[in-house]
Amino acid sequence: MQPNLLMIEDDVELADILCTFLKRYNINVTNYDDPYLGISALSIGKYDLLILDLSLPGLDGLEICKEVRAKSNIPIIISSARSDLEDKIIGLELGADDYLPKPYEPKELYARIMSVLRRYKKSLQSTNESETSELNLKEESHTIFFRNAPLTLTPAEYDVLAYLIKKNNCVVSRAELLGSTPSLNEENESRSLDVLISRIRTKLCESSKEPKLIHSVRGIGYRLQA
């Protein structure tokens, strides 16, 4: 499918160059040099990615980034001549996926676009694969639903169960599970993976003697079957 991009760039000459170049790669780009028109277009149109300048007439690009991210998860690449490191940091903290300082070759922008789109597609696939018949992982809100009800989990419990959900029906070794649980070592009260699994099982209304979802694989680790 041909990617459909929105660009908010007040340098019309640069925008024409970029649009023409990206068209060669079957990427359609619609540019607005007026930031307010660009925001309006984003709210009514279907776009796969936003290329955003920062120095715009009447409205700072960082404000646009903040506003867009509050309403949408569309990938954002900031394209700006502002070289201040603080701008780059703020842009990324506000939710931009990449920051490309001007000047740059159009081919680099193309490479960045394809990279961000690949990551975004993979993220969507991961989210879809994280839904099981009884468990639903919502990474954006850091919540796991069990039978449509949100579970109350500690950070370590969430990390362990989320990883098992992503690996649904696969055997996960203890080493892999521990390495994928960054908050486990922060829980001074429970450093034992077995104890952690036991607590999760309790919240899933099951026991180790009659597991329905989390199964122990002797000598290896655990497997979620949901």
Short mmCIF file of C-alpha atoms in Angstrom, two decimals:
data_model
loop_
_atom_site.label_atom_id
_atom_site.label_comp_id
_atom_site.label_asym_id
_atom_site.label_seq_id
_atom_site.Cartn_x
_atom_site.Cartn_y
_atom_site.Cartn_z
CA MET A 1 0.00 0.00 0.00
CA GLN A 2 1.28 3.46 -0.91
CA PRO A 3 2.17 5.43 2.24
CA ASN A 4 0.23 8.66 2.60
CA LEU A 5 2.14 11.33 4.50
CA LEU A 6 1.31 14.78 5.84
CA MET A 7 4.00 17.45 5.95
CA ILE A 8 3.81 20.78 7.77
CA GLU A 9 6.66 22.84 6.28
CA ASP A 10 6.65 26.56 5.52
CA ASP A 11 9.68 26.38 3.22
CA VAL A 12 7.66 25.78 0.06
CA GLU A 13 10.72 25.20 -2.14
CA LEU A 14 12.08 22.51 0.19
CA ALA A 15 8.63 20.94 0.51
CA ASP A 16 8.34 20.70 -3.30
CA ILE A 17 11.76 19.04 -3.53
CA LEU A 18 10.91 16.50 -0.84
CA CYS A 19 7.46 15.75 -2.22
CA THR A 20 8.84 15.21 -5.73
CA PHE A 21 11.66 13.00 -4.47
CA LEU A 22 9.44 10.82 -2.27
CA LYS A 23 6.95 10.42 -5.11
CA ARG A 24 9.64 8.40 -6.92
CA TYR A 25 9.37 5.83 -4.13
CA ASN A 26 5.55 5.74 -4.31
CA ILE A 27 5.18 7.85 -1.19
CA ASN A 28 2.43 10.45 -1.43
CA VAL A 29 3.04 13.65 0.56
CA THR A 30 0.61 16.50 1.15
CA ASN A 31 2.25 19.65 2.47
CA TYR A 32 0.78 22.62 4.31
CA ASP A 33 2.85 25.73 4.94
CA ASP A 34 0.19 27.01 7.33
CA PRO A 35 0.38 25.02 10.60
CA TYR A 36 -3.27 25.55 11.42
CA LEU A 37 -4.36 24.12 8.06
CA GLY A 38 -1.99 21.21 8.62
CA ILE A 39 -3.53 20.39 11.99
CA SER A 40 -7.02 20.60 10.50
CA ALA A 41 -6.03 18.28 7.65
CA LEU A 42 -4.67 15.75 10.14
CA SER A 43 -7.95 15.71 12.05
CA ILE A 44 -10.06 14.95 8.98
CA GLY A 45 -7.72 12.92 6.77
CA LYS A 46 -6.05 9.52 6.98
CA TYR A 47 -2.25 9.76 7.11
CA ASP A 48 0.44 7.21 7.90
CA LEU A 49 3.10 9.65 9.15
CA LEU A 50 3.64 13.34 9.93
CA ILE A 51 6.77 15.26 8.89
CA LEU A 52 6.88 18.34 11.09
CA ASP A 53 8.97 21.50 10.93
CA LEU A 54 9.48 23.43 14.16
CA SER A 55 9.93 27.03 13.01
CA LEU A 56 6.47 27.74 11.65
CA PRO A 57 4.54 31.01 11.27
CA GLY A 58 2.22 31.68 14.16
CA LEU A 59 2.65 28.35 15.95
CA ASP A 60 5.72 26.53 17.28
CA GLY A 61 6.21 23.01 15.97
CA LEU A 62 6.77 21.65 19.47
CA GLU A 63 3.27 22.79 20.41
CA ILE A 64 1.92 21.00 17.34
CA CYS A 65 3.82 17.86 18.32
CA LYS A 66 2.32 17.98 21.80
CA GLU A 67 -1.20 18.58 20.49
CA VAL A 68 -1.01 15.84 17.86
CA ARG A 69 0.40 13.26 20.25
CA ALA A 70 -2.36 13.97 22.76
CA LYS A 71 -4.96 12.99 20.15
CA SER A 72 -3.22 10.49 17.90
CA ASN A 73 -0.50 7.84 17.80
CA ILE A 74 0.53 8.75 14.24
CA PRO A 75 4.33 8.48 13.78
CA ILE A 76 6.04 11.89 13.81
CA ILE A 77 9.38 12.86 12.26
CA ILE A 78 10.58 16.33 13.20
CA SER A 79 12.48 18.01 10.34
CA SER A 80 14.04 21.22 11.60
CA ALA A 81 16.90 23.66 11.10
CA ARG A 82 16.87 24.38 14.83
CA SER A 83 20.04 22.76 16.11
CA ASP A 84 19.45 23.33 19.83
CA LEU A 85 19.86 20.02 21.64
CA GLU A 86 17.08 21.05 24.01
CA ASP A 87 14.61 21.25 21.11
CA LYS A 88 15.55 17.73 20.04
CA ILE A 89 15.16 16.37 23.56
CA ILE A 90 11.82 18.12 24.10
CA GLY A 91 10.54 16.95 20.71
CA LEU A 92 11.34 13.33 21.48
CA GLU A 93 9.92 13.63 25.00
CA LEU A 94 6.68 15.04 23.55
CA GLY A 95 6.28 11.92 21.45
CA ALA A 96 8.17 12.45 18.19
CA ASP A 97 9.56 9.21 16.77
CA ASP A 98 12.60 10.75 15.09
CA TYR A 99 14.39 14.10 14.74
CA LEU A 100 16.18 14.99 11.50
CA PRO A 101 18.23 18.21 11.58
CA LYS A 102 18.40 20.31 8.43
CA PRO A 103 20.10 20.36 6.02
CA TYR A 104 19.88 16.75 4.94
CA GLU A 105 19.67 14.72 1.76
CA PRO A 106 16.14 13.71 0.72
CA LYS A 107 17.32 10.10 0.58
CA GLU A 108 18.05 10.22 4.32
CA LEU A 109 14.52 11.42 4.99
CA TYR A 110 13.24 8.51 2.90
CA ALA A 111 15.31 6.07 4.96
CA ARG A 112 14.03 7.57 8.22
CA ILE A 113 10.43 7.40 7.00
CA MET A 114 10.70 3.72 6.08
CA SER A 115 12.42 2.91 9.38
CA VAL A 116 9.73 4.62 11.46
CA LEU A 117 6.91 3.03 9.45
CA ARG A 118 8.46 -0.43 9.91
CA ARG A 119 8.70 0.08 13.68
CA TYR A 120 5.14 1.37 13.83
CA LYS A 121 3.80 -1.57 11.83
CA LYS A 122 5.68 -4.01 14.03
CA SER A 123 4.28 -2.30 17.13
CA LEU A 124 0.73 -2.65 15.82
CA GLN A 125 1.30 -6.33 15.05
CA SER A 126 2.71 -6.85 18.54
CA THR A 127 -0.37 -5.22 20.07
CA ASN A 128 -2.71 -7.43 18.05
CA GLU A 129 -0.77 -10.53 18.99
CA SER A 130 -1.01 -9.59 22.66
CA GLU A 131 -4.69 -10.38 22.82
CA THR A 132 -5.74 -13.84 24.00
CA SER A 133 -9.12 -15.35 24.76
CA GLU A 134 -8.99 -14.31 28.42
CA LEU A 135 -6.09 -11.86 28.69
CA ASN A 136 -5.71 -8.53 26.92
CA LEU A 137 -2.51 -6.51 27.17
CA LYS A 138 -2.80 -2.74 26.71
CA GLU A 139 0.77 -1.48 26.67
CA GLU A 140 -0.14 2.19 26.18
CA SER A 141 -2.01 2.27 29.48
CA HIS A 142 0.26 -0.32 31.15
CA THR A 143 -2.81 -2.44 31.93
CA ILE A 144 -3.68 -6.12 31.59
CA PHE A 145 -7.32 -7.18 31.45
CA PHE A 146 -8.44 -10.61 32.63
CA ARG A 147 -11.90 -11.57 31.43
CA ASN A 148 -12.48 -7.90 30.54
CA ALA A 149 -11.60 -6.66 34.04
CA PRO A 150 -8.32 -4.81 34.77
CA LEU A 151 -5.87 -6.64 37.01
CA THR A 152 -4.18 -4.94 39.96
CA LEU A 153 -0.52 -5.80 39.46
CA THR A 154 2.81 -4.71 40.87
CA PRO A 155 5.38 -3.50 38.30
CA ALA A 156 7.17 -6.85 38.40
CA GLU A 157 3.95 -8.83 38.09
CA TYR A 158 2.94 -6.71 35.11
CA ASP A 159 6.30 -7.19 33.36
CA VAL A 160 6.25 -10.97 33.84
CA LEU A 161 2.65 -11.46 32.75
CA ALA A 162 2.97 -9.04 29.83
CA TYR A 163 5.98 -10.95 28.52
CA LEU A 164 4.19 -14.28 28.86
CA ILE A 165 1.19 -12.87 26.97
CA LYS A 166 3.45 -11.73 24.13
CA LYS A 167 4.96 -15.22 24.06
CA ASN A 168 1.58 -16.94 24.31
CA ASN A 169 1.81 -20.70 23.77
CA CYS A 170 5.63 -20.56 23.75
CA VAL A 171 7.88 -21.99 26.46
CA VAL A 172 9.81 -19.16 28.12
CA SER A 173 12.95 -20.04 30.06
CA ARG A 174 13.51 -18.65 33.53
CA ALA A 175 16.59 -16.77 32.30
CA GLU A 176 14.64 -15.17 29.44
CA LEU A 177 11.80 -14.20 31.74
CA LEU A 178 14.13 -12.69 34.34
CA GLY A 179 16.04 -10.80 31.65
CA SER A 180 12.80 -9.36 30.28
CA THR A 181 11.52 -8.15 33.66
CA PRO A 182 13.32 -4.86 34.41
CA SER A 183 11.31 -4.11 37.55
CA LEU A 184 11.79 -7.52 39.18
CA ASN A 185 14.94 -6.52 41.04
CA GLU A 186 13.20 -3.43 42.33
CA GLU A 187 10.79 -5.55 44.36
CA ASN A 188 12.72 -6.17 47.54
CA GLU A 189 9.84 -8.14 49.04
CA SER A 190 9.85 -10.76 46.32
CA ARG A 191 12.97 -11.58 44.35
CA SER A 192 11.81 -15.12 43.66
CA LEU A 193 10.34 -15.68 40.22
CA ASP A 194 8.40 -18.65 41.57
CA VAL A 195 6.78 -16.50 44.24
CA LEU A 196 5.96 -13.89 41.60
CA ILE A 197 4.34 -16.48 39.34
CA SER A 198 2.37 -17.78 42.32
CA ARG A 199 1.00 -14.31 43.04
CA ILE A 200 0.03 -13.85 39.39
CA ARG A 201 -1.71 -17.21 39.36
CA THR A 202 -3.72 -16.18 42.40
CA LYS A 203 -4.88 -13.06 40.59
CA LEU A 204 -5.84 -15.23 37.62
CA CYS A 205 -7.94 -17.43 39.93
CA GLU A 206 -5.79 -20.54 39.51
CA SER A 207 -3.28 -22.62 41.47
CA SER A 208 -0.01 -24.35 40.65
CA LYS A 209 -1.67 -27.74 41.22
CA GLU A 210 -4.37 -27.10 38.65
CA PRO A 211 -3.01 -24.45 36.28
CA LYS A 212 -5.30 -23.30 33.49
CA LEU A 213 -3.24 -20.49 32.02
CA ILE A 214 0.35 -20.49 33.36
CA HIS A 215 2.00 -23.89 33.15
CA SER A 216 5.37 -24.84 34.66
CA VAL A 217 7.77 -26.59 32.31
CA ARG A 218 10.13 -28.61 34.50
CA GLY A 219 13.76 -27.62 34.19
CA ILE A 220 13.01 -24.83 31.70
CA GLY A 221 10.49 -22.21 32.77
CA TYR A 222 6.89 -21.36 32.07
CA ARG A 223 4.35 -21.34 29.28
CA LEU A 224 1.17 -19.26 29.06
CA GLN A 225 -1.63 -21.07 27.29
CA ALA A 226 -4.56 -18.72 26.82
#
